[in-house]
PDB file of C-alpha atoms in Angstrom:
ATOM      1  CA  LYS B   9    -101.247-148.013 -26.515  1.00 67.00           C
ATOM      2  CA  ALA B  10    -102.631-151.240 -24.961  1.00 82.00           C
ATOM      3  CA  GLY B  11    -101.946-154.449 -26.957  1.00 94.00           C
ATOM      4  CA  VAL B  12    -104.184-157.321 -27.810  1.00 97.00           C
ATOM      5  CA  THR B  13    -105.722-158.915 -24.627  1.00 97.00           C
ATOM      6  CA  GLN B  14    -106.883-162.579 -24.582  1.00 98.00           C
ATOM      7  CA  THR B  15    -108.861-163.946 -21.490  1.00 97.00           C
ATOM      8  CA  PRO B  16    -108.534-166.523 -20.069  1.00 97.00           C
ATOM      9  CA  ARG B  17    -104.764-167.089 -20.429  1.00 97.00           C
ATOM     10  CA  TYR B  18    -105.110-170.831 -19.266  1.00 97.00           C
ATOM     11  CA  LEU B  19    -108.067-173.379 -19.382  1.00 97.00           C
ATOM     12  CA  ILE B  20    -108.561-176.733 -18.488  1.00 98.00           C
ATOM     13  CA  LYS B  21    -111.398-178.717 -19.846  1.00 97.00           C
ATOM     14  CA  THR B  22    -112.448-182.431 -20.231  1.00 97.00           C
ATOM     15  CA  ARG B  23    -113.299-184.016 -23.407  1.00 98.00           C
ATOM     16  CA  GLY B  24    -116.994-183.192 -24.625  1.00 97.00           C
ATOM     17  CA  GLN B  25    -117.118-179.929 -23.030  1.00 98.00           C
ATOM     18  CA  GLN B  26    -117.132-176.549 -24.779  1.00 98.00           C
ATOM     19  CA  VAL B  27    -115.107-173.681 -24.199  1.00 98.00           C
ATOM     20  CA  THR B  28    -115.217-170.046 -25.299  1.00 98.00           C
ATOM     21  CA  LEU B  29    -112.037-167.571 -25.564  1.00 98.00           C
ATOM     22  CA  SER B  30    -112.072-164.003 -25.995  1.00 98.00           C
ATOM     23  CA  CYS B  31    -109.890-161.196 -27.475  1.00 98.00           C
ATOM     24  CA  SER B  32    -109.858-157.479 -27.422  1.00 98.00           C
ATOM     25  CA  PRO B  33    -108.048-156.068 -30.510  1.00 97.00           C
ATOM     26  CA  ILE B  34    -105.701-153.020 -30.167  1.00 96.00           C
ATOM     27  CA  SER B  35    -107.620-150.098 -29.900  1.00 95.00           C
ATOM     28  CA  GLY B  36    -108.958-148.983 -33.667  1.00 93.00           C
ATOM     29  CA  HIS B  37    -107.836-152.235 -35.128  1.00 93.00           C
ATOM     30  CA  ARG B  38    -111.202-153.596 -36.802  1.00 93.00           C
ATOM     31  CA  SER B  39    -109.824-157.004 -38.047  1.00 93.00           C
ATOM     32  CA  VAL B  40    -109.227-159.935 -35.568  1.00 95.00           C
ATOM     33  CA  SER B  41    -107.928-163.369 -36.904  1.00 94.00           C
ATOM     34  CA  TRP B  42    -107.640-166.583 -34.895  1.00 97.00           C
ATOM     35  CA  TYR B  43    -104.964-169.033 -34.733  1.00 96.00           C
ATOM     36  CA  GLN B  44    -104.174-172.597 -33.348  1.00 97.00           C
ATOM     37  CA  GLN B  45    -100.649-173.384 -32.537  1.00 96.00           C
ATOM     38  CA  THR B  46     -99.428-176.706 -31.733  1.00 93.00           C
ATOM     39  CA  PRO B  47     -95.797-178.319 -31.804  1.00 86.00           C
ATOM     40  CA  GLY B  48     -96.829-180.588 -34.478  1.00 81.00           C
ATOM     41  CA  GLN B  49     -98.859-178.456 -36.575  1.00 84.00           C
ATOM     42  CA  GLY B  50     -97.278-175.065 -36.329  1.00 87.00           C
ATOM     43  CA  LEU B  51     -99.398-171.930 -36.688  1.00 92.00           C
ATOM     44  CA  GLN B  52    -102.771-172.829 -38.258  1.00 93.00           C
ATOM     45  CA  PHE B  53    -105.287-169.931 -39.367  1.00 92.00           C
ATOM     46  CA  LEU B  54    -109.000-170.583 -37.969  1.00 95.00           C
ATOM     47  CA  PHE B  55    -110.725-167.535 -39.130  1.00 91.00           C
ATOM     48  CA  GLU B  56    -110.735-163.792 -39.645  1.00 92.00           C
ATOM     49  CA  TYR B  57    -113.379-161.349 -38.753  1.00 94.00           C
ATOM     50  CA  PHE B  58    -113.613-157.821 -40.022  1.00 92.00           C
ATOM     51  CA  SER B  59    -116.630-155.527 -39.242  1.00 92.00           C
ATOM     52  CA  GLU B  60    -118.660-158.376 -37.575  1.00 94.00           C
ATOM     53  CA  THR B  61    -118.258-160.488 -40.750  1.00 94.00           C
ATOM     54  CA  GLN B  62    -116.262-163.598 -41.172  1.00 93.00           C
ATOM     55  CA  ARG B  63    -113.965-162.895 -44.209  1.00 89.00           C
ATOM     56  CA  ASN B  64    -112.047-166.109 -44.257  1.00 87.00           C
ATOM     57  CA  LYS B  65    -112.073-169.660 -42.864  1.00 90.00           C
ATOM     58  CA  GLY B  66    -109.296-172.144 -42.171  1.00 90.00           C
ATOM     59  CA  ASN B  67    -109.439-175.883 -42.626  1.00 90.00           C
ATOM     60  CA  PHE B  68    -111.133-176.733 -39.316  1.00 94.00           C
ATOM     61  CA  PRO B  69    -114.277-178.533 -38.211  1.00 96.00           C
ATOM     62  CA  GLY B  70    -117.581-176.821 -37.397  1.00 96.00           C
ATOM     63  CA  ARG B  71    -117.113-177.442 -33.886  1.00 97.00           C
ATOM     64  CA  PHE B  72    -114.680-174.327 -34.273  1.00 98.00           C
ATOM     65  CA  SER B  73    -116.730-170.895 -34.504  1.00 97.00           C
ATOM     66  CA  GLY B  74    -116.254-167.433 -33.740  1.00 97.00           C
ATOM     67  CA  ARG B  75    -117.917-163.986 -33.791  1.00 97.00           C
ATOM     68  CA  GLN B  76    -117.108-160.365 -33.690  1.00 97.00           C
ATOM     69  CA  PHE B  77    -119.037-157.731 -31.928  1.00 97.00           C
ATOM     70  CA  SER B  78    -119.310-154.055 -32.973  1.00 96.00           C
ATOM     71  CA  ASN B  79    -116.762-152.999 -30.756  1.00 95.00           C
ATOM     72  CA  SER B  80    -114.495-155.373 -32.715  1.00 96.00           C
ATOM     73  CA  ARG B  81    -113.967-157.785 -29.644  1.00 97.00           C
ATOM     74  CA  SER B  82    -114.195-161.339 -30.939  1.00 98.00           C
ATOM     75  CA  GLU B  83    -114.839-164.681 -29.220  1.00 98.00           C
ATOM     76  CA  MET B  84    -114.350-168.198 -30.435  1.00 98.00           C
ATOM     77  CA  ASN B  85    -116.006-171.196 -29.633  1.00 98.00           C
ATOM     78  CA  VAL B  86    -115.028-174.808 -29.667  1.00 98.00           C
ATOM     79  CA  SER B  87    -117.745-177.319 -28.741  1.00 96.00           C
ATOM     80  CA  THR B  88    -117.410-180.969 -28.062  1.00 97.00           C
ATOM     81  CA  LEU B  89    -113.886-180.764 -27.061  1.00 98.00           C
ATOM     82  CA  GLU B  90    -111.317-183.536 -28.271  1.00 97.00           C
ATOM     83  CA  LEU B  91    -107.851-184.347 -26.859  1.00 97.00           C
ATOM     84  CA  GLY B  92    -106.502-182.904 -30.045  1.00 95.00           C
ATOM     85  CA  ASP B  93    -107.763-179.538 -29.529  1.00 97.00           C
ATOM     86  CA  SER B  94    -105.163-179.103 -26.801  1.00 97.00           C
ATOM     87  CA  ALA B  95    -103.201-175.863 -28.018  1.00 97.00           C
ATOM     88  CA  LEU B  96    -102.041-172.371 -27.991  1.00 97.00           C
ATOM     89  CA  TYR B  97    -104.981-170.249 -29.251  1.00 98.00           C
ATOM     90  CA  LEU B  98    -103.674-167.199 -30.528  1.00 98.00           C
ATOM     91  CA  CYS B  99    -105.664-163.892 -31.375  1.00 97.00           C
ATOM     92  CA  ALA B 100    -104.064-161.288 -33.705  1.00 95.00           C
ATOM     93  CA  SER B 101    -105.673-157.848 -34.489  1.00 95.00           C
ATOM     94  CA  SER B 102    -104.821-155.594 -37.691  1.00 92.00           C
ATOM     95  CA  LEU B 103    -106.225-151.996 -38.636  1.00 89.00           C
ATOM     96  CA  GLY B 104    -108.011-153.520 -41.385  1.00 80.00           C
ATOM     97  CA  VAL B 105    -107.799-155.853 -44.292  1.00 75.00           C
ATOM     98  CA  GLY B 106    -105.859-156.134 -47.481  1.00 70.00           C
ATOM     99  CA  MET B 107    -102.151-156.445 -48.505  1.00 62.00           C
ATOM    100  CA  ALA B 108    -100.522-154.501 -45.852  1.00 68.00           C
ATOM    101  CA  ASN B 109    -102.216-156.410 -43.220  1.00 79.00           C
ATOM    102  CA  GLU B 110     -99.643-156.395 -40.271  1.00 89.00           C
ATOM    103  CA  GLN B 111    -101.053-158.625 -37.545  1.00 92.00           C
ATOM    104  CA  PHE B 112    -100.282-158.128 -34.070  1.00 95.00           C
ATOM    105  CA  PHE B 113    -100.691-161.107 -31.679  1.00 97.00           C
ATOM    106  CA  GLY B 114    -102.213-161.145 -28.227  1.00 97.00           C
ATOM    107  CA  PRO B 115    -100.482-163.503 -25.428  1.00 97.00           C
ATOM    108  CA  GLY B 116    -102.811-166.547 -26.283  1.00 97.00           C
ATOM    109  CA  THR B 117    -105.070-169.027 -24.458  1.00 98.00           C
ATOM    110  CA  ARG B 118    -103.476-172.117 -23.646  1.00 97.00           C
ATOM    111  CA  LEU B 119    -106.085-175.006 -23.637  1.00 98.00           C
ATOM    112  CA  THR B 120    -105.514-178.288 -22.025  1.00 97.00           C
ATOM    113  CA  VAL B 121    -108.112-180.939 -22.865  1.00 97.00           C
ATOM    114  CA  LEU B 122    -108.129-183.915 -20.504  1.00 97.00           C
TER     115      LEU B 122
ATOM    116  CA  GLN W  26    -102.670-175.409 -51.136  1.00 67.00           C
ATOM    117  CA  LYS W  27    -100.751-172.207 -50.642  1.00 74.00           C
ATOM    118  CA  GLU W  28     -97.515-173.280 -48.778  1.00 89.00           C
ATOM    119  CA  VAL W  29     -94.642-171.376 -47.151  1.00 93.00           C
ATOM    120  CA  GLU W  30     -91.530-173.455 -46.203  1.00 95.00           C
ATOM    121  CA  GLN W  31     -88.729-172.548 -43.990  1.00 95.00           C
ATOM    122  CA  ASN W  32     -85.619-174.951 -42.567  1.00 87.00           C
ATOM    123  CA  SER W  33     -86.705-175.788 -39.117  1.00 82.00           C
ATOM    124  CA  GLY W  34     -83.253-175.716 -37.794  1.00 84.00           C
ATOM    125  CA  PRO W  35     -81.949-175.484 -35.327  1.00 92.00           C
ATOM    126  CA  LEU W  36     -79.889-172.799 -36.778  1.00 96.00           C
ATOM    127  CA  SER W  37     -76.763-172.288 -34.534  1.00 97.00           C
ATOM    128  CA  VAL W  38     -74.600-169.121 -34.991  1.00 97.00           C
ATOM    129  CA  PRO W  39     -71.884-167.743 -32.610  1.00 97.00           C
ATOM    130  CA  GLU W  40     -72.467-164.415 -30.882  1.00 97.00           C
ATOM    131  CA  GLY W  41     -71.761-161.391 -33.364  1.00 97.00           C
ATOM    132  CA  ALA W  42     -72.104-163.360 -36.407  1.00 97.00           C
ATOM    133  CA  ILE W  43     -74.788-163.066 -38.961  1.00 97.00           C
ATOM    134  CA  ALA W  44     -77.748-165.090 -38.767  1.00 97.00           C
ATOM    135  CA  SER W  45     -79.407-165.880 -42.266  1.00 97.00           C
ATOM    136  CA  LEU W  46     -82.807-167.326 -42.107  1.00 97.00           C
ATOM    137  CA  ASN W  47     -84.853-168.272 -45.397  1.00 96.00           C
ATOM    138  CA  CYS W  48     -88.322-168.615 -46.648  1.00 96.00           C
ATOM    139  CA  THR W  49     -89.897-169.859 -49.754  1.00 96.00           C
ATOM    140  CA  TYR W  50     -93.601-169.656 -50.759  1.00 95.00           C
ATOM    141  CA  SER W  51     -95.590-171.298 -53.477  1.00 92.00           C
ATOM    142  CA  ASP W  52     -98.322-168.643 -54.320  1.00 88.00           C
ATOM    143  CA  ARG W  53     -97.105-166.588 -57.028  1.00 88.00           C
ATOM    144  CA  GLY W  54     -99.971-163.874 -56.318  1.00 85.00           C
ATOM    145  CA  SER W  55     -98.189-163.176 -52.659  1.00 88.00           C
ATOM    146  CA  GLN W  56     -97.729-159.511 -52.366  1.00 87.00           C
ATOM    147  CA  SER W  57     -96.835-158.985 -48.480  1.00 91.00           C
ATOM    148  CA  PHE W  58     -94.405-160.835 -46.457  1.00 94.00           C
ATOM    149  CA  PHE W  59     -93.873-160.736 -42.664  1.00 96.00           C
ATOM    150  CA  TRP W  60     -91.094-161.876 -40.169  1.00 97.00           C
ATOM    151  CA  TYR W  61     -92.157-162.786 -36.856  1.00 97.00           C
ATOM    152  CA  ARG W  62     -90.024-163.811 -33.750  1.00 98.00           C
ATOM    153  CA  GLN W  63     -91.367-166.189 -30.940  1.00 97.00           C
ATOM    154  CA  TYR W  64     -89.777-167.003 -27.977  1.00 96.00           C
ATOM    155  CA  SER W  65     -90.336-170.067 -26.084  1.00 93.00           C
ATOM    156  CA  GLY W  66     -93.757-169.897 -24.532  1.00 90.00           C
ATOM    157  CA  LYS W  67     -94.684-166.665 -25.849  1.00 94.00           C
ATOM    158  CA  SER W  68     -96.782-165.302 -28.730  1.00 96.00           C
ATOM    159  CA  PRO W  69     -95.294-164.253 -32.241  1.00 97.00           C
ATOM    160  CA  GLU W  70     -93.872-160.701 -32.052  1.00 97.00           C
ATOM    161  CA  LEU W  71     -93.778-158.511 -35.605  1.00 96.00           C
ATOM    162  CA  ILE W  72     -90.012-157.846 -36.626  1.00 96.00           C
ATOM    163  CA  MET W  73     -90.435-156.621 -40.225  1.00 95.00           C
ATOM    164  CA  SER W  74     -92.807-156.536 -43.168  1.00 95.00           C
ATOM    165  CA  ILE W  75     -91.589-156.160 -46.866  1.00 95.00           C
ATOM    166  CA  TYR W  76     -93.597-155.647 -49.961  1.00 92.00           C
ATOM    167  CA  SER W  77     -91.453-154.844 -52.837  1.00 92.00           C
ATOM    168  CA  ASN W  78     -88.335-156.575 -54.182  1.00 95.00           C
ATOM    169  CA  GLY W  79     -84.983-155.757 -52.637  1.00 96.00           C
ATOM    170  CA  ASP W  80     -83.808-155.223 -49.292  1.00 96.00           C
ATOM    171  CA  LYS W  81     -85.317-153.496 -45.993  1.00 97.00           C
ATOM    172  CA  GLU W  82     -83.170-152.422 -43.029  1.00 97.00           C
ATOM    173  CA  ASP W  83     -84.353-152.103 -39.590  1.00 96.00           C
ATOM    174  CA  GLY W  84     -81.501-151.801 -37.140  1.00 97.00           C
ATOM    175  CA  ARG W  85     -79.918-155.244 -37.108  1.00 97.00           C
ATOM    176  CA  PHE W  86     -82.585-156.746 -39.119  1.00 98.00           C
ATOM    177  CA  THR W  87     -82.513-156.875 -43.076  1.00 98.00           C
ATOM    178  CA  ALA W  88     -85.489-158.552 -44.867  1.00 98.00           C
ATOM    179  CA  GLN W  89     -84.524-159.548 -48.517  1.00 98.00           C
ATOM    180  CA  LEU W  90     -87.343-160.391 -51.019  1.00 97.00           C
ATOM    181  CA  ASN W  91     -87.196-161.775 -54.369  1.00 96.00           C
ATOM    182  CA  LYS W  92     -90.592-162.118 -55.849  1.00 94.00           C
ATOM    183  CA  ALA W  93     -89.189-163.851 -58.948  1.00 94.00           C
ATOM    184  CA  SER W  94     -87.546-166.487 -57.280  1.00 95.00           C
ATOM    185  CA  GLN W  95     -90.575-166.666 -54.420  1.00 95.00           C
ATOM    186  CA  TYR W  96     -87.909-166.230 -51.783  1.00 95.00           C
ATOM    187  CA  VAL W  97     -87.773-163.843 -48.763  1.00 97.00           C
ATOM    188  CA  SER W  98     -84.956-163.853 -46.155  1.00 97.00           C
ATOM    189  CA  LEU W  99     -84.083-162.111 -42.976  1.00 98.00           C
ATOM    190  CA  LEU W 100     -80.619-161.252 -41.920  1.00 98.00           C
ATOM    191  CA  ILE W 101     -79.810-160.548 -38.250  1.00 98.00           C
ATOM    192  CA  ARG W 102     -76.387-158.892 -38.208  1.00 98.00           C
ATOM    193  CA  ASP W 103     -74.322-158.980 -34.751  1.00 98.00           C
ATOM    194  CA  SER W 104     -76.348-161.827 -33.536  1.00 98.00           C
ATOM    195  CA  GLN W 105     -77.065-161.859 -29.575  1.00 97.00           C
ATOM    196  CA  PRO W 106     -78.100-164.618 -27.381  1.00 97.00           C
ATOM    197  CA  SER W 107     -81.163-162.657 -26.710  1.00 97.00           C
ATOM    198  CA  ASP W 108     -82.220-163.318 -30.440  1.00 97.00           C
ATOM    199  CA  SER W 109     -82.435-167.046 -29.483  1.00 97.00           C
ATOM    200  CA  ALA W 110     -85.999-167.690 -30.726  1.00 97.00           C
ATOM    201  CA  THR W 111     -88.105-169.202 -33.535  1.00 96.00           C
ATOM    202  CA  TYR W 112     -88.453-166.994 -36.509  1.00 97.00           C
ATOM    203  CA  LEU W 113     -91.678-167.249 -38.525  1.00 97.00           C
ATOM    204  CA  CYS W 114     -92.230-166.309 -41.972  1.00 96.00           C
ATOM    205  CA  ALA W 115     -95.652-165.240 -43.055  1.00 94.00           C
ATOM    206  CA  VAL W 116     -97.188-164.650 -46.399  1.00 92.00           C
ATOM    207  CA  ASN W 117    -100.225-162.517 -47.439  1.00 86.00           C
ATOM    208  CA  ASP W 118    -102.065-162.336 -50.759  1.00 74.00           C
ATOM    209  CA  ASN W 119    -102.977-159.397 -52.673  1.00 65.00           C
ATOM    210  CA  TYR W 120    -106.420-159.372 -51.337  1.00 66.00           C
ATOM    211  CA  GLY W 121    -105.359-160.089 -47.619  1.00 61.00           C
ATOM    212  CA  GLN W 122    -107.560-163.200 -47.976  1.00 66.00           C
ATOM    213  CA  ASN W 123    -104.972-165.571 -47.141  1.00 70.00           C
ATOM    214  CA  PHE W 124    -102.279-165.230 -44.223  1.00 81.00           C
ATOM    215  CA  VAL W 125     -99.930-168.349 -44.373  1.00 89.00           C
ATOM    216  CA  PHE W 126     -97.474-169.001 -41.774  1.00 92.00           C
ATOM    217  CA  GLY W 127     -94.381-171.233 -42.437  1.00 94.00           C
ATOM    218  CA  PRO W 128     -93.403-173.607 -39.711  1.00 93.00           C
ATOM    219  CA  GLY W 129     -90.585-171.416 -38.140  1.00 95.00           C
ATOM    220  CA  THR W 130     -86.827-171.643 -37.884  1.00 96.00           C
ATOM    221  CA  ARG W 131     -85.369-172.020 -34.565  1.00 96.00           C
ATOM    222  CA  LEU W 132     -82.197-169.955 -34.108  1.00 97.00           C
ATOM    223  CA  SER W 133     -79.670-170.402 -31.477  1.00 97.00           C
ATOM    224  CA  VAL W 134     -77.049-167.975 -30.895  1.00 97.00           C
ATOM    225  CA  LEU W 135     -74.052-169.076 -28.934  1.00 96.00           C
ATOM    226  CA  PRO W 136     -72.261-167.017 -26.552  1.00 93.00           C
TER     227      PRO W 136
END
């Protein structure tokens, strides 16, 4: 069974640009969550989608947005990039939502903002 | 603000020893708990989940949960150098609304 895939794996952008990251969950998984990981802040929750609806959102500015498609694939977008947006962006998928919500991570997209 | 705390380490143990990793959480409503392992430059990998008080064993790994003390731990028996990684504790509430990760504990197993 294929795992979570994320594209692209690496990105280099300059300040002010925007970027779109893509995530394909494990087949049959309907929930997708996004995280930002930096050495200083650890793993920070961005948002969660289930059945094309955003269920939960972390404490990030509106420049960070996302969406989920009917096939459960998800994209996140960051507009007006800042140097501090340089991070590893991780997508995690799970079967559904609720208490026993085991999340499985993709390999991540390493974003560098110059 | 719901918080999950872990000692950042590094925790160093000799090969063959038991490594003990600890995690505390602030939200008494938390119902599900997860341990992830993350190798340097890689993404987190789920090791174990635990939902009830007590111990849960899987191979060399044992997760221990004490909801009254708001404490969850991971024991790694017969530690191997390949276990050297950062271990992340994650906590989820009853409705799956909040999935909060701790900062991770870096484990180093010395040959």
